Coordinates of C-alpha atoms and ligand atoms in Angstrom, one line a residue:
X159 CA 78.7 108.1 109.4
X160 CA 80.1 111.5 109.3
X161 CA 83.2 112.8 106.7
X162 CA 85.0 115.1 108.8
X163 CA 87.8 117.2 106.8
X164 CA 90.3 118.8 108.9
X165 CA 89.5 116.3 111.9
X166 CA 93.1 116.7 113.2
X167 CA 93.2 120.8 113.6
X168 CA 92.4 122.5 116.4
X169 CA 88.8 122.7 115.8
X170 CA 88.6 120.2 113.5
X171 CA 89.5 117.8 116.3
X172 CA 87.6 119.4 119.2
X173 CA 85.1 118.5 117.1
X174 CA 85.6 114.9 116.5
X175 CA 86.5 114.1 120.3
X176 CA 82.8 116.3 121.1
X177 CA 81.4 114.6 118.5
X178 CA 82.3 111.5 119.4
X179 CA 81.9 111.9 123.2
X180 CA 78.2 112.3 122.8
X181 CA 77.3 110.3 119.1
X182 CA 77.6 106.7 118.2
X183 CA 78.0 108.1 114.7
X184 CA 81.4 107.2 113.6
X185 CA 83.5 109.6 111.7
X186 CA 85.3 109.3 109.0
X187 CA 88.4 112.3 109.0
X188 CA 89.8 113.6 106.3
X189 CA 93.3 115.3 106.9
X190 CA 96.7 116.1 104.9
X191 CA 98.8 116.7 108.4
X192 CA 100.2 119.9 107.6
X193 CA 102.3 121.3 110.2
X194 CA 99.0 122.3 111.9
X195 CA 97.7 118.5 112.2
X196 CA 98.2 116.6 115.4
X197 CA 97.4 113.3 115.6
X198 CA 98.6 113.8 119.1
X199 CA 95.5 115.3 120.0
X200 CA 93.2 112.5 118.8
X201 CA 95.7 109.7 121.0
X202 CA 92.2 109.3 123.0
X203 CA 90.6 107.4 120.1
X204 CA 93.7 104.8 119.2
X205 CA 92.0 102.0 118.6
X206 CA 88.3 103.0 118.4
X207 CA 85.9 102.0 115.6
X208 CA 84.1 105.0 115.4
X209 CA 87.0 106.8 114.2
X210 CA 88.4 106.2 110.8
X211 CA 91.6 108.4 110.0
X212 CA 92.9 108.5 106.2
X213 CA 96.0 111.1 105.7
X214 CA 94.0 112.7 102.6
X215 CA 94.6 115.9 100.8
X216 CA 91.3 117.6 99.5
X217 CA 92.7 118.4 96.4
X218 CA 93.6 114.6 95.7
X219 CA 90.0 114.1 93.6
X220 CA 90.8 110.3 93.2
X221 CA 91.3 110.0 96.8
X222 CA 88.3 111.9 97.9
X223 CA 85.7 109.8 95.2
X224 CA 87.1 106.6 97.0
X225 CA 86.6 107.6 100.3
X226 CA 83.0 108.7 99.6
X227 CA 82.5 105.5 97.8
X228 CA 83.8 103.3 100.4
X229 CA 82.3 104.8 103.4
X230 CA 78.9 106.2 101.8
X231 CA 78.4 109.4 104.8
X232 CA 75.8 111.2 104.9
X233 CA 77.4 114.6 105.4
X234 CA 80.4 116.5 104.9
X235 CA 81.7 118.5 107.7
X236 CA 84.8 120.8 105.8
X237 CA 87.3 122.2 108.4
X238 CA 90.5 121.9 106.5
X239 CA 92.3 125.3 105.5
X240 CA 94.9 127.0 105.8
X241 CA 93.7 129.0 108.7
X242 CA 96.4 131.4 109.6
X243 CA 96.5 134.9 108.3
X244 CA 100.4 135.6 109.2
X245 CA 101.3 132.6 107.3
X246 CA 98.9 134.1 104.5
X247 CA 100.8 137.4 104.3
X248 CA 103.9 135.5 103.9
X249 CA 103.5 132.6 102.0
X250 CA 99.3 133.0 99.6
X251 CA 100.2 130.3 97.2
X252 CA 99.0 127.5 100.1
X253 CA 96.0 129.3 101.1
X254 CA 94.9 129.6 97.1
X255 CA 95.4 126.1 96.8
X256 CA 93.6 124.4 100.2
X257 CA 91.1 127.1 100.7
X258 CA 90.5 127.7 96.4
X259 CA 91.0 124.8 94.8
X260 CA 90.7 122.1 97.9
X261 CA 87.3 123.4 98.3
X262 CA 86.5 123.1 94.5
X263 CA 87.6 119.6 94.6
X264 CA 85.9 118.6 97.7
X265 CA 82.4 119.9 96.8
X266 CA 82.9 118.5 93.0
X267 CA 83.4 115.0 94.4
X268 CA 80.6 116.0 96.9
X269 CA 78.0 116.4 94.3
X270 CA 79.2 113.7 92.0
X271 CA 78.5 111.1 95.0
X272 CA 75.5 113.2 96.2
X273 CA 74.1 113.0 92.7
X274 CA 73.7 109.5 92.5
X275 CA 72.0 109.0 96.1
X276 CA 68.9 107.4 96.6
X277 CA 65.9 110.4 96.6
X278 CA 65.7 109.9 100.2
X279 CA 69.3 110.1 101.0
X280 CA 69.9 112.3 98.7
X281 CA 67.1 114.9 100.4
X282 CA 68.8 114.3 104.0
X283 CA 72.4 114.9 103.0
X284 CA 74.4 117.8 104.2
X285 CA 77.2 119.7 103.9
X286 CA 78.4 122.3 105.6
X287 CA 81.2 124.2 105.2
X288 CA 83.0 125.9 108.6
X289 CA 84.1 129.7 107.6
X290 CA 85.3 132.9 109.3
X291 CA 83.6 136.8 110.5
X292 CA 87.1 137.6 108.3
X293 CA 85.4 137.4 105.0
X294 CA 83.1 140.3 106.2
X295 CA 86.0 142.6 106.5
X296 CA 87.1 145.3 109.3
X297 CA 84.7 147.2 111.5
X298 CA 85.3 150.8 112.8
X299 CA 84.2 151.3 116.5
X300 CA 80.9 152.3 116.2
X301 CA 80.0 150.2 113.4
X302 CA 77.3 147.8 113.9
X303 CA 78.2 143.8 114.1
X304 CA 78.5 141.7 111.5
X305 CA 74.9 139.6 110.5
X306 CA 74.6 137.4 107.9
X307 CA 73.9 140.3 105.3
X308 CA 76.9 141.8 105.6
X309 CA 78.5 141.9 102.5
X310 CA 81.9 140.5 101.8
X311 CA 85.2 142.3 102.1
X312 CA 87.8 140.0 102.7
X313 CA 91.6 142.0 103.6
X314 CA 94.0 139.2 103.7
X315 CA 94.8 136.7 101.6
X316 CA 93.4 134.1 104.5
X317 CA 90.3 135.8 104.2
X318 CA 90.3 136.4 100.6
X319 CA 90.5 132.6 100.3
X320 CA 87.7 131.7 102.6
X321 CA 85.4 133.9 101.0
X322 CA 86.0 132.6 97.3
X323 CA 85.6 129.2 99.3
X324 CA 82.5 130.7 100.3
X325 CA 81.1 131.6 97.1
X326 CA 81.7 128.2 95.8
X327 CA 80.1 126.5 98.4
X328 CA 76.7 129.1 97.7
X329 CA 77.2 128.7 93.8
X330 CA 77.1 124.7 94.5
X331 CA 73.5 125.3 96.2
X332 CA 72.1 127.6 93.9
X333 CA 73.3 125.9 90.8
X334 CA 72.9 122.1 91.2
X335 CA 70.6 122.5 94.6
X336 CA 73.5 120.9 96.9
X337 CA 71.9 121.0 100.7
X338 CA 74.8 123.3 101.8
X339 CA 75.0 124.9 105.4
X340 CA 77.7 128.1 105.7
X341 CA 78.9 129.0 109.2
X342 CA 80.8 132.2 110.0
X343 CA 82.4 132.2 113.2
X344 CA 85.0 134.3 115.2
X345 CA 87.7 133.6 117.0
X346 CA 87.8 130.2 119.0
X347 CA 90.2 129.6 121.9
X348 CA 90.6 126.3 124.2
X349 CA 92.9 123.6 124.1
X350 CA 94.5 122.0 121.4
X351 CA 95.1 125.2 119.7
X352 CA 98.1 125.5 118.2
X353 CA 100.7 127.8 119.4
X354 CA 101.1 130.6 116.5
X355 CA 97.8 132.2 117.1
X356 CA 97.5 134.4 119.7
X357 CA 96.6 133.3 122.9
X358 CA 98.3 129.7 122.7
X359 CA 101.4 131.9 121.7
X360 CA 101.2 134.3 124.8
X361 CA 100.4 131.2 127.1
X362 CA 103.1 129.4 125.4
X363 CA 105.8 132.6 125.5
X364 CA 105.0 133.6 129.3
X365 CA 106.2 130.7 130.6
X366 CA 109.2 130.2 129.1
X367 CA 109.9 133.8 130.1
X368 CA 109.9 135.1 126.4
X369 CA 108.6 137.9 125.3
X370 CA 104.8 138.4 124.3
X371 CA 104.2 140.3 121.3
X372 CA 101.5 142.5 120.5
X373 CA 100.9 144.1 117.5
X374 CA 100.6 148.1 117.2
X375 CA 98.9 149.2 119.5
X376 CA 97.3 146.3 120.8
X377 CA 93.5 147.9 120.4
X378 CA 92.4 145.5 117.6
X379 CA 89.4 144.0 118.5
X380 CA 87.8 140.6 118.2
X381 CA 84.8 138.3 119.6
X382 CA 86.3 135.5 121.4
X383 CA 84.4 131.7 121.7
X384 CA 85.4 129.2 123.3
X385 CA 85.9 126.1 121.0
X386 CA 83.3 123.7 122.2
X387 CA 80.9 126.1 121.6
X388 CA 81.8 126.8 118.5
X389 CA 81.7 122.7 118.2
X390 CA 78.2 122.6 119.6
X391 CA 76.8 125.4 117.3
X392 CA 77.7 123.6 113.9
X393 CA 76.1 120.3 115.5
X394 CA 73.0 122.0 115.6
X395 CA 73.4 123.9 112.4
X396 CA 74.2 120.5 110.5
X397 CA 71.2 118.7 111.9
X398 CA 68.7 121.9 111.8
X399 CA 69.7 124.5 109.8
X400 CA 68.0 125.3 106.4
X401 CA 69.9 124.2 103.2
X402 CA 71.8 127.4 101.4
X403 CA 71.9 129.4 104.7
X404 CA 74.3 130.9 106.3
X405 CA 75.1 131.4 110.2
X406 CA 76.6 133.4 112.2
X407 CA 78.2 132.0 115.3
X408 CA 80.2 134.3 118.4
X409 CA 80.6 134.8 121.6
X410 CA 79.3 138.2 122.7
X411 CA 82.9 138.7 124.0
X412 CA 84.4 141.6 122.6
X413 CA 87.6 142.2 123.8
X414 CA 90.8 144.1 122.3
X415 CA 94.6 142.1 122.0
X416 CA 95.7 143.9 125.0
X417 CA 93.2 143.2 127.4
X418 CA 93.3 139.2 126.2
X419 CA 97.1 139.6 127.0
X420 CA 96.6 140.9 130.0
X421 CA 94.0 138.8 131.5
X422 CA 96.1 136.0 130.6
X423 CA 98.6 137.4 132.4
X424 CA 96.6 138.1 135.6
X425 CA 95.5 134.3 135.1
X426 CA 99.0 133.1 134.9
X427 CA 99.6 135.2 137.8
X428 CA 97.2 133.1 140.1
X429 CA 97.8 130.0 138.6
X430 CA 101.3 129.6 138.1
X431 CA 102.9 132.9 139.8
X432 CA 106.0 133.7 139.3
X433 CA 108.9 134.0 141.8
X434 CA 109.3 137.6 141.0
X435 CA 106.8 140.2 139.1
X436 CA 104.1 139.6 137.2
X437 CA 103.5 137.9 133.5
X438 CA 102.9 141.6 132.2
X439 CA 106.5 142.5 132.6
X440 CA 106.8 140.2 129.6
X441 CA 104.3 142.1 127.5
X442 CA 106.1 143.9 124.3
X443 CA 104.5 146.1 121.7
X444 CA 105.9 145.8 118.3
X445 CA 105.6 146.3 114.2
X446 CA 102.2 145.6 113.2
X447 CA 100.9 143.0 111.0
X448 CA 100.5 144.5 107.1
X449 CA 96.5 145.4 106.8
X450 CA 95.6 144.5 110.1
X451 CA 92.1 144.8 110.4
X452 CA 91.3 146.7 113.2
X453 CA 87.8 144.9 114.7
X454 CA 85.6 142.2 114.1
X455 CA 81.8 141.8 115.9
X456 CA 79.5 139.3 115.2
X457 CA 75.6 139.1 115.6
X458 CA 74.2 136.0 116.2
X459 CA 71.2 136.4 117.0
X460 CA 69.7 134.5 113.7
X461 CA 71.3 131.4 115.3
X462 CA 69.6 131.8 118.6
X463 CA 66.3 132.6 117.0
X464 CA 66.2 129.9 114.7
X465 CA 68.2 127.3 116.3
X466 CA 68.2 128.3 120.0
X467 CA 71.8 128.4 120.3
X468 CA 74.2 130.3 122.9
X469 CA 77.3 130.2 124.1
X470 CA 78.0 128.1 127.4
X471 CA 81.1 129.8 128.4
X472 CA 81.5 133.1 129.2
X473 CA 84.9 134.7 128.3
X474 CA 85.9 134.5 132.1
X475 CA 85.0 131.1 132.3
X476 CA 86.4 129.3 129.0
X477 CA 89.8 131.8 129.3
X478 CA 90.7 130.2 132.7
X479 CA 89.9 126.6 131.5
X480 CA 92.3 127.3 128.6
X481 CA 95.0 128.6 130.5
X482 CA 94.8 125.4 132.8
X483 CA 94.5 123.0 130.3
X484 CA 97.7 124.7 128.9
X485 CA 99.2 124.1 132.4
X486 CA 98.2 120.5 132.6
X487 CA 99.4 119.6 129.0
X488 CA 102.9 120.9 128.7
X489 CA 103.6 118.2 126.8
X490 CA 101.0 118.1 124.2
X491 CA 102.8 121.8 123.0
X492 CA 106.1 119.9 123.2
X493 CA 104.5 117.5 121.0
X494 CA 103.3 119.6 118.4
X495 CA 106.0 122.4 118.1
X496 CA 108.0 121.0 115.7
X497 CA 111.1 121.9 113.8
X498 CA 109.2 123.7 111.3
X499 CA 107.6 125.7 113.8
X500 CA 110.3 126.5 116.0
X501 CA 111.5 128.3 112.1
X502 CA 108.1 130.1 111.6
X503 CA 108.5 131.7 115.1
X504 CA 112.0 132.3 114.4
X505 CA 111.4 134.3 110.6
X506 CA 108.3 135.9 111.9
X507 CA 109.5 137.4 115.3
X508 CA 112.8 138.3 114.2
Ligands
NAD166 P1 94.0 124.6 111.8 O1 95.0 125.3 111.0 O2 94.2 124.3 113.3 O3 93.6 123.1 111.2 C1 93.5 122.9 109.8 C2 93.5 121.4 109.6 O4 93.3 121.2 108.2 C3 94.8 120.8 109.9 O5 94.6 119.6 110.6 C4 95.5 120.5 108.6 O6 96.4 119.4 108.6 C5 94.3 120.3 107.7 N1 94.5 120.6 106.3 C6 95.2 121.7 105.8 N2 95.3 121.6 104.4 C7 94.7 120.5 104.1 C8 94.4 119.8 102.8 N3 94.8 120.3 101.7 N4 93.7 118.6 102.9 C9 93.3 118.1 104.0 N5 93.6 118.6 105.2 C10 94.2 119.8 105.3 O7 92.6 125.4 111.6 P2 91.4 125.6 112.7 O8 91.8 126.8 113.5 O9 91.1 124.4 113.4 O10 90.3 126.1 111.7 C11 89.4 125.1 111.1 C12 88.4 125.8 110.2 O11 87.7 126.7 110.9 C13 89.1 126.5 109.0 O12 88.4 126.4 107.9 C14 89.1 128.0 109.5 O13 89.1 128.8 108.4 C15 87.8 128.0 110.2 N6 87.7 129.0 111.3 C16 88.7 129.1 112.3 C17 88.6 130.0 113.4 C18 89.6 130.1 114.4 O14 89.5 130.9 115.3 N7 90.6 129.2 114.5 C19 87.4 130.8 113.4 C20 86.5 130.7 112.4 C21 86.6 129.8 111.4
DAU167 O1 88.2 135.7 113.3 C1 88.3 134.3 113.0 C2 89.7 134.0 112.6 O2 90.5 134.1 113.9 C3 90.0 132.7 112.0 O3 89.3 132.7 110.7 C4 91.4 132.4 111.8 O4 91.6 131.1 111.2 C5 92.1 132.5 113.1 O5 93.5 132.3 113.0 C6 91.8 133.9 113.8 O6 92.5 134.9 113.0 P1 93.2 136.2 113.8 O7 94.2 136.8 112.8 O8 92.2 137.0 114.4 O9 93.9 135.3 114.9 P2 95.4 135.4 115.6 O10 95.4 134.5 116.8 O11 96.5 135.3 114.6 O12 95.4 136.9 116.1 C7 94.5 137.5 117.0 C8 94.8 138.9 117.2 O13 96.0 139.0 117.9 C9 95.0 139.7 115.8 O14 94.4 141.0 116.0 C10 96.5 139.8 115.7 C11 97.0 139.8 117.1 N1 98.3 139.1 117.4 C12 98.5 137.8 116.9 C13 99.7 137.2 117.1 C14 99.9 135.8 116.6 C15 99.3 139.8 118.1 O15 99.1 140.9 118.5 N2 100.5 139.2 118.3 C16 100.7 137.9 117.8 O16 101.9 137.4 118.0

């Protein structure tokens, strides 16, 4: 079997429910339920062997060791983080402690159990840890993409925590020879995301008739993938990729906030039209968020060449299945926006 960690956020479980779709591999996940794990999104698999859920926090080392011991995998797929750099700005102390120090204590029990694997296991085990383009830093315009030799300039404490996860996870390679596998990705999208990144919020926000907020100027730029592809790249990296490389893994889909907002709209408008107007009445420029970096590009080309992967969706494509899902699944948001996030909203968009 596979340890999943994180199996019950938004990629996290996209993952699991791909995984499992097409694999007779059980998986074994790993997850603390913060606010930003949904066991509603895994209802599919009530009742199904191949999924094993423990309500674990990575930085619980006794935990973790017994987990390993009992269920022996033979890789470690890490998706738990913090993952959301608003909540970073506000509140660091979380993102230090699940990205730092729940890293540390996941690859230390890692290499403790991977240690004392039979030579043959021990040469097929993996683990691969699931990062962010954010470590690289902020791109001007005409700067060339991110590859894999970028070096790192993390700007917010989100990132600043993925990248010292990052470093851990290349230390653990180069200093004990742990088969490690990195991926840096951009921005996913698709459902089960929750709504507090962007374009669950806007999807979210239009059709209750609230506003949708952009920040600044709305010409920040990132690469946009939809989350199955994203799923489908790190199958192939953990089954193929080289031990102590890293990946890079985007969409080609470069797009700034405004023109995601907007096509969202225009989507909305097709799908679920209004009586009166359009969704881009709704659209509202305000205060920017502190150090916003102003573009992220990624090349991922060493992926393709090495691993012969691409995306499947274009951003047309995956944006419209999003924005239907949403429209199907009313009730999965209802689900998942609890109290505590109805309070986030509240603080943050005051
Ligand atoms: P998410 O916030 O939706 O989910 C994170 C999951 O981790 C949640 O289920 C949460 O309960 C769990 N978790 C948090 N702290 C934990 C702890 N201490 N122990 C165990 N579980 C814990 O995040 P996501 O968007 O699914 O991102 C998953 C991973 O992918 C993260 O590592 C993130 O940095 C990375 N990533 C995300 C994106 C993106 O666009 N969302 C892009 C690139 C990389
Ligand atoms: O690039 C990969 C990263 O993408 C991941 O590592 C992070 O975990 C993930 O959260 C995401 O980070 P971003 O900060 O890019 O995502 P977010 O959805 O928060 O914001 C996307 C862009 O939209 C960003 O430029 C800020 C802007 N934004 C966001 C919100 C929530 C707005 O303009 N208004 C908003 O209300």
């Amino acid at each position: 079997m596979i340890l999943v960690t994180g199996g019950a956020g938004f990629i996290g479980a996209n993952f699991v429910l791909d995984w499992l779709s097409a694999n007779d591999e059980p998986v074994l996940n790993v997850d603390k339920l913060t606010y930003a794990g949904n066991l509603a999104t895994l209802k599919s698999l009530e009742g199904s062997e191949k999924h094993i859920f423990a309500r674990v926090d990575i930085c619980d080392r006794a935990a973790i060791d017994k987990l390993l011991a009992a269920h022996t995998p033979r890789a470690v797929v890490h998706f738990a983080a913090e993952s959301h750099v608003d909540r970073s700005i506000d509140g660091p102390a979380a993102f230090v402690h699940t990205n730092v120090v729940g890293t540390f204590t996941l690859l230390e029990a890692v290499r403790a159990y991977w240690g004392k694997l039979p030579e043959a296991e021990k040469s097929a085990f993996r683990m691969l840890a699931v990062s962010t383009d954010e470590v690289f830093g902020s791109l001007g315009p005409q700067d060339p993409q991110f590859s894999e030799t970028t070096p790192y300039a993390p700007n917010s404490p989100y990132s600043a925590t993925k990248a010292a996860s990052d470093h851990l996870v290349r230390a653990y390679h180069h200093t004990y020879g742990l088969p490690t596998l990195t991926t840096n990705c951009s921005n996913n999208y698709g459902p089960y995301h929750f709504p507090e990144k962007l374009i669950p919020l806007m999807i979210t926000n239009a059709l209750a008739g609230k506003s949708l907020p952009i920040y600044g100027d709305g010409q920040n730029v990132r690469d946009w993938l939809y989350v199955t592809d994203h799923c489908s790249a790190i199958r192939q990296v953990l089954e193929r990729g080289t031990p102590g490389e890293t990946y890079n893994v985007g969409g080609w889909n470069e797009k700034t906030n405004l023109e995601v907002v907007q096509t969202l709209c225009d989507l909305l408008d097709e799908l679920k039209p209004k009586a009166e107007g359009s969704y881009r009445e709704q659209i509202t420029f305000i205060k920017d968020r502190p150090g916003h970096d102003r573009r992220y590009a990624i090349d991922a080309h060493k992926l393709e060449r090495e691993l012969g992967w691409r995306p499947v969706e274009t951003f047309e494509t995956g944006l419209k299945k999003t924005v239907q899902w949403y429209l199907d699944n009313q009730s999965w948001v209802n689900d998942v926006t609890s109290g505590e996030y109805r309070k986030w909203v509240g603080q943050h968009y005051a």
